[in-house]
């Protein structure tokens, strides 16, 4: 099973600040997916195939990486971005998720 | 607009069974792999099952293999999860999800396993 380790576990950012969340895979994966989950809501796809923006997602979000190291970046933090973010891989069965990064607004 | 609406959750005793349903609309259901993903209270996401477009192939993690069965009815645009021999650790919100370039998710349904 591929284990995805996210860091940081929790972080806070001021409006306008840049935020980077990292996802390290225990073995190489071909792509990474990122989801945003706001309190009380279901997850929402942000980034697919490592760096492609899902429909309707603001372009302040971006994804990058390869092999075992991937990242999600929010270029300029906004209050509405406060949420928990999860990475996901399905290169190898079983499909696995990272443990999540809680992002708060300062 | 893609809509996934789960139902069938509730409180169930350990060892008993429960069947979840997911009604899909807004897309051609038979063209997509579908999945169930769960989230225990205050915890992260855990994949539970995936089914191919025709239903001929199913996949499960070890944690539910042999106890849970995913199925689909393409004529009814519906996805199901039969859960047997339920344990307290199966307590979670269960999401129905459509696999495309990523996953689209329903609103989720709560399952509580407790005596």
CSV table of C-alpha atoms in Angstrom, one decimal:
chain,number,residue,atom,x,y,z
A,1,UNK,CA,0.0,0.0,0.0
A,2,UNK,CA,1.3,3.5,-0.9
A,3,UNK,CA,1.3,5.7,2.1
A,4,UNK,CA,0.8,9.4,1.5
A,5,UNK,CA,2.3,11.8,4.1
A,6,UNK,CA,1.1,15.3,4.1
A,7,UNK,CA,2.8,18.3,5.7
A,8,UNK,CA,2.1,20.4,7.5
A,9,UNK,CA,-0.7,18.8,9.5
A,10,UNK,CA,-2.1,22.2,10.4
A,11,UNK,CA,-1.2,25.7,9.3
A,12,UNK,CA,-2.5,29.2,9.2
A,13,UNK,CA,-2.0,31.9,6.6
A,14,UNK,CA,-2.9,35.6,6.3
A,15,UNK,CA,-5.0,36.9,3.4
A,16,UNK,CA,-2.7,37.4,0.4
A,17,UNK,CA,-0.1,35.0,1.7
A,18,UNK,CA,1.3,32.1,-0.3
A,19,UNK,CA,0.6,28.6,1.0
A,20,UNK,CA,2.3,25.3,0.0
A,21,UNK,CA,1.2,21.9,1.2
A,22,UNK,CA,3.4,18.9,0.5
A,23,UNK,CA,2.5,15.2,-0.1
A,24,UNK,CA,5.2,12.6,0.0
A,25,UNK,CA,4.5,9.1,-1.3
A,26,UNK,CA,6.1,6.0,0.1
A,27,UNK,CA,6.6,4.7,-3.5
A,28,UNK,CA,6.6,6.5,-6.8
A,29,UNK,CA,3.2,7.4,-8.2
A,30,UNK,CA,2.4,8.6,-11.7
A,31,UNK,CA,0.0,11.3,-10.7
A,32,UNK,CA,-1.5,13.1,-7.6
A,33,UNK,CA,-4.9,14.5,-7.0
A,34,UNK,CA,-5.9,17.2,-4.5
A,35,UNK,CA,-9.3,17.7,-2.8
A,36,UNK,CA,-10.6,20.5,-0.6
A,37,UNK,CA,-13.0,19.8,2.2
A,38,UNK,CA,-14.8,22.6,4.1
A,39,UNK,CA,-16.3,22.0,7.4
A,40,UNK,CA,-19.5,19.9,7.2
A,41,UNK,CA,-19.2,19.5,3.4
A,42,UNK,CA,-18.1,16.7,1.1
A,43,UNK,CA,-14.6,16.8,-0.6
A,44,UNK,CA,-14.3,18.8,-3.8
A,45,UNK,CA,-11.7,18.1,-6.5
A,46,UNK,CA,-9.2,20.9,-7.0
A,47,UNK,CA,-6.3,19.4,-9.0
A,48,UNK,CA,-6.2,16.3,-11.1
A,49,UNK,CA,-3.3,14.6,-12.9
A,50,UNK,CA,-0.8,16.4,-10.6
A,51,UNK,CA,-1.2,19.9,-12.2
A,52,UNK,CA,-4.5,20.3,-14.0
A,53,UNK,CA,-7.1,22.6,-12.5
A,54,UNK,CA,-10.6,21.1,-12.0
A,55,UNK,CA,-13.5,23.0,-13.5
A,56,UNK,CA,-14.5,26.1,-11.6
A,57,UNK,CA,-11.4,26.1,-9.4
A,58,UNK,CA,-9.7,29.5,-9.0
A,59,UNK,CA,-6.4,29.8,-10.7
A,60,UNK,CA,-4.7,30.8,-7.5
A,61,UNK,CA,-4.5,27.0,-6.9
A,62,UNK,CA,-1.8,25.0,-8.6
A,63,UNK,CA,-0.2,21.6,-8.3
A,64,UNK,CA,3.2,20.2,-9.1
A,65,UNK,CA,5.5,17.3,-8.5
A,66,UNK,CA,6.6,13.9,-9.7
A,67,UNK,CA,7.7,10.6,-8.4
A,68,UNK,CA,7.3,10.6,-4.6
A,69,UNK,CA,7.0,14.4,-4.0
A,70,UNK,CA,4.0,16.5,-4.8
A,71,UNK,CA,2.7,19.9,-3.7
A,72,UNK,CA,-0.4,22.0,-3.7
A,73,UNK,CA,0.1,25.8,-3.8
A,74,UNK,CA,-2.3,28.6,-3.1
A,75,UNK,CA,-0.7,31.7,-4.5
A,76,UNK,CA,-2.7,34.3,-2.6
A,77,UNK,CA,-4.6,33.0,0.4
A,78,UNK,CA,-8.3,34.0,0.7
A,79,UNK,CA,-10.6,33.6,3.6
A,80,UNK,CA,-12.7,31.1,1.6
A,81,UNK,CA,-9.7,28.8,1.3
A,82,UNK,CA,-9.9,27.8,4.9
A,83,UNK,CA,-10.5,24.1,4.7
A,84,UNK,CA,-8.8,20.7,5.0
A,85,UNK,CA,-6.8,19.5,2.0
A,86,UNK,CA,-6.2,15.9,1.0
A,87,UNK,CA,-3.9,14.4,-1.6
A,88,UNK,CA,-4.9,11.1,-3.3
A,89,UNK,CA,-3.2,8.5,-5.5
A,90,UNK,CA,-4.7,5.7,-7.6
A,91,UNK,CA,-1.5,4.7,-9.4
A,92,UNK,CA,-1.5,1.6,-7.3
A,93,UNK,CA,-4.2,-0.4,-5.5
A,94,UNK,CA,-5.4,0.3,-2.9
A,95,UNK,CA,-6.3,3.9,-3.7
A,96,UNK,CA,-5.0,6.0,-0.8
A,97,UNK,CA,-5.4,9.4,0.7
A,98,UNK,CA,-3.1,11.6,2.7
A,99,UNK,CA,-4.1,12.3,6.3
A,100,UNK,CA,-5.0,15.9,5.5
A,101,UNK,CA,-3.7,19.4,6.1
A,102,UNK,CA,-6.0,21.8,7.9
A,103,UNK,CA,-5.5,25.3,6.7
A,104,UNK,CA,-6.8,28.2,8.8
A,105,UNK,CA,-7.1,31.9,8.1
A,106,UNK,CA,-5.1,34.2,10.4
B,1,UNK,CA,-25.1,19.0,-13.2
B,2,UNK,CA,-23.7,15.9,-11.7
B,3,UNK,CA,-25.7,14.8,-8.7
B,4,UNK,CA,-25.0,11.9,-6.3
B,5,UNK,CA,-27.5,11.3,-3.6
B,6,UNK,CA,-26.8,8.7,-0.9
B,7,UNK,CA,-29.4,7.1,1.3
B,8,UNK,CA,-29.8,4.1,3.6
B,9,UNK,CA,-27.7,5.1,6.5
B,10,UNK,CA,-28.5,5.0,10.1
B,11,UNK,CA,-27.8,3.3,13.5
B,12,UNK,CA,-27.1,-0.4,13.3
B,13,UNK,CA,-25.9,-2.9,15.9
B,14,UNK,CA,-22.5,-4.6,15.6
B,15,UNK,CA,-22.7,-7.8,13.5
B,16,UNK,CA,-25.8,-6.6,11.6
B,17,UNK,CA,-26.1,-5.6,7.9
B,18,UNK,CA,-27.0,-2.4,6.1
B,19,UNK,CA,-27.3,-1.5,2.4
B,20,UNK,CA,-26.5,2.0,1.1
B,21,UNK,CA,-27.8,3.4,-2.1
B,22,UNK,CA,-26.7,6.2,-4.4
B,23,UNK,CA,-28.9,7.8,-7.0
B,24,UNK,CA,-26.9,9.4,-9.8
B,25,UNK,CA,-28.1,12.0,-12.3
B,26,UNK,CA,-26.7,14.6,-14.6
B,27,UNK,CA,-24.4,12.2,-16.5
B,28,UNK,CA,-24.4,8.9,-18.3
B,29,UNK,CA,-24.0,6.6,-15.3
B,30,UNK,CA,-23.0,3.5,-17.3
B,31,UNK,CA,-19.9,5.2,-18.7
B,32,UNK,CA,-18.2,5.7,-15.3
B,33,UNK,CA,-16.4,3.7,-12.7
B,34,UNK,CA,-18.0,4.4,-9.3
B,35,UNK,CA,-16.7,4.1,-5.8
B,36,UNK,CA,-17.5,4.4,-2.1
B,37,UNK,CA,-15.3,6.3,0.2
B,38,UNK,CA,-15.8,6.8,3.9
B,39,UNK,CA,-14.8,9.2,6.6
B,40,UNK,CA,-14.9,8.3,10.3
B,41,UNK,CA,-15.8,11.2,12.6
B,42,UNK,CA,-13.1,13.8,12.7
B,43,UNK,CA,-10.8,11.5,10.7
B,44,UNK,CA,-9.5,11.4,7.1
B,45,UNK,CA,-10.8,9.7,4.0
B,46,UNK,CA,-10.7,6.0,3.4
B,47,UNK,CA,-11.5,4.2,0.1
B,48,UNK,CA,-14.0,1.4,0.5
B,49,UNK,CA,-14.8,0.0,-2.9
B,50,UNK,CA,-14.7,0.6,-6.6
B,51,UNK,CA,-16.8,-1.0,-9.4
B,52,UNK,CA,-16.2,-1.0,-13.2
B,53,UNK,CA,-18.7,0.4,-15.7
B,54,UNK,CA,-20.4,-2.9,-16.3
B,55,UNK,CA,-20.1,-4.1,-12.8
B,56,UNK,CA,-18.0,-7.1,-13.8
B,57,UNK,CA,-15.0,-5.9,-11.8
B,58,UNK,CA,-14.9,-4.9,-8.2
B,59,UNK,CA,-12.1,-3.8,-5.9
B,60,UNK,CA,-11.9,-3.5,-2.1
B,61,UNK,CA,-9.2,-2.8,0.5
B,62,UNK,CA,-8.5,-5.5,3.0
B,63,UNK,CA,-10.4,-3.7,5.8
B,64,UNK,CA,-13.7,-4.5,4.1
B,65,UNK,CA,-13.0,-7.3,1.8
B,66,UNK,CA,-15.4,-10.2,2.4
B,67,UNK,CA,-17.8,-8.1,4.3
B,68,UNK,CA,-18.8,-5.3,1.9
B,69,UNK,CA,-20.2,-5.7,-1.6
B,70,UNK,CA,-20.4,-2.9,-4.2
B,71,UNK,CA,-22.9,-3.3,-7.0
B,72,UNK,CA,-24.7,-1.1,-9.6
B,73,UNK,CA,-27.8,-1.0,-11.7
B,74,UNK,CA,-27.1,1.0,-14.8
B,75,UNK,CA,-30.7,0.9,-15.9
B,76,UNK,CA,-31.6,2.8,-12.7
B,77,UNK,CA,-28.4,4.9,-12.5
B,78,UNK,CA,-27.9,3.6,-9.0
B,79,UNK,CA,-24.9,2.4,-7.0
B,80,UNK,CA,-25.1,0.2,-3.9
B,81,UNK,CA,-23.0,-0.9,-1.0
B,82,UNK,CA,-24.1,-4.0,0.9
B,83,UNK,CA,-22.3,-4.0,4.3
B,84,UNK,CA,-22.4,-7.1,6.4
B,85,UNK,CA,-20.9,-8.1,9.8
B,86,UNK,CA,-20.6,-4.4,10.7
B,87,UNK,CA,-18.1,-3.3,13.3
B,88,UNK,CA,-17.8,-0.2,15.4
B,89,UNK,CA,-14.9,0.9,13.3
B,90,UNK,CA,-17.2,1.0,10.3
B,91,UNK,CA,-18.9,4.1,11.8
B,92,UNK,CA,-18.4,6.9,9.3
B,93,UNK,CA,-20.0,9.1,6.7
B,94,UNK,CA,-20.1,7.1,3.4
B,95,UNK,CA,-19.7,9.0,0.2
B,96,UNK,CA,-20.7,7.8,-3.2
B,97,UNK,CA,-18.2,9.0,-5.8
B,98,UNK,CA,-17.9,9.2,-9.6
B,99,UNK,CA,-14.4,8.5,-11.0
B,100,UNK,CA,-13.4,10.7,-14.0
B,101,UNK,CA,-10.3,12.8,-14.1
B,102,UNK,CA,-10.6,12.8,-10.3
B,103,UNK,CA,-13.6,12.0,-8.1
B,104,UNK,CA,-17.0,13.8,-7.8
B,105,UNK,CA,-18.7,13.2,-4.4
B,106,UNK,CA,-22.2,13.0,-3.1
B,107,UNK,CA,-23.2,14.7,0.2
B,108,UNK,CA,-22.6,11.6,2.2
B,109,UNK,CA,-24.7,9.4,4.5
B,110,UNK,CA,-23.9,8.6,8.1
B,111,UNK,CA,-23.6,5.1,9.3
B,112,UNK,CA,-23.3,4.5,13.1
B,113,UNK,CA,-22.5,1.0,14.3
B,114,UNK,CA,-23.2,0.7,18.0
B,115,UNK,CA,-25.1,-1.4,20.5
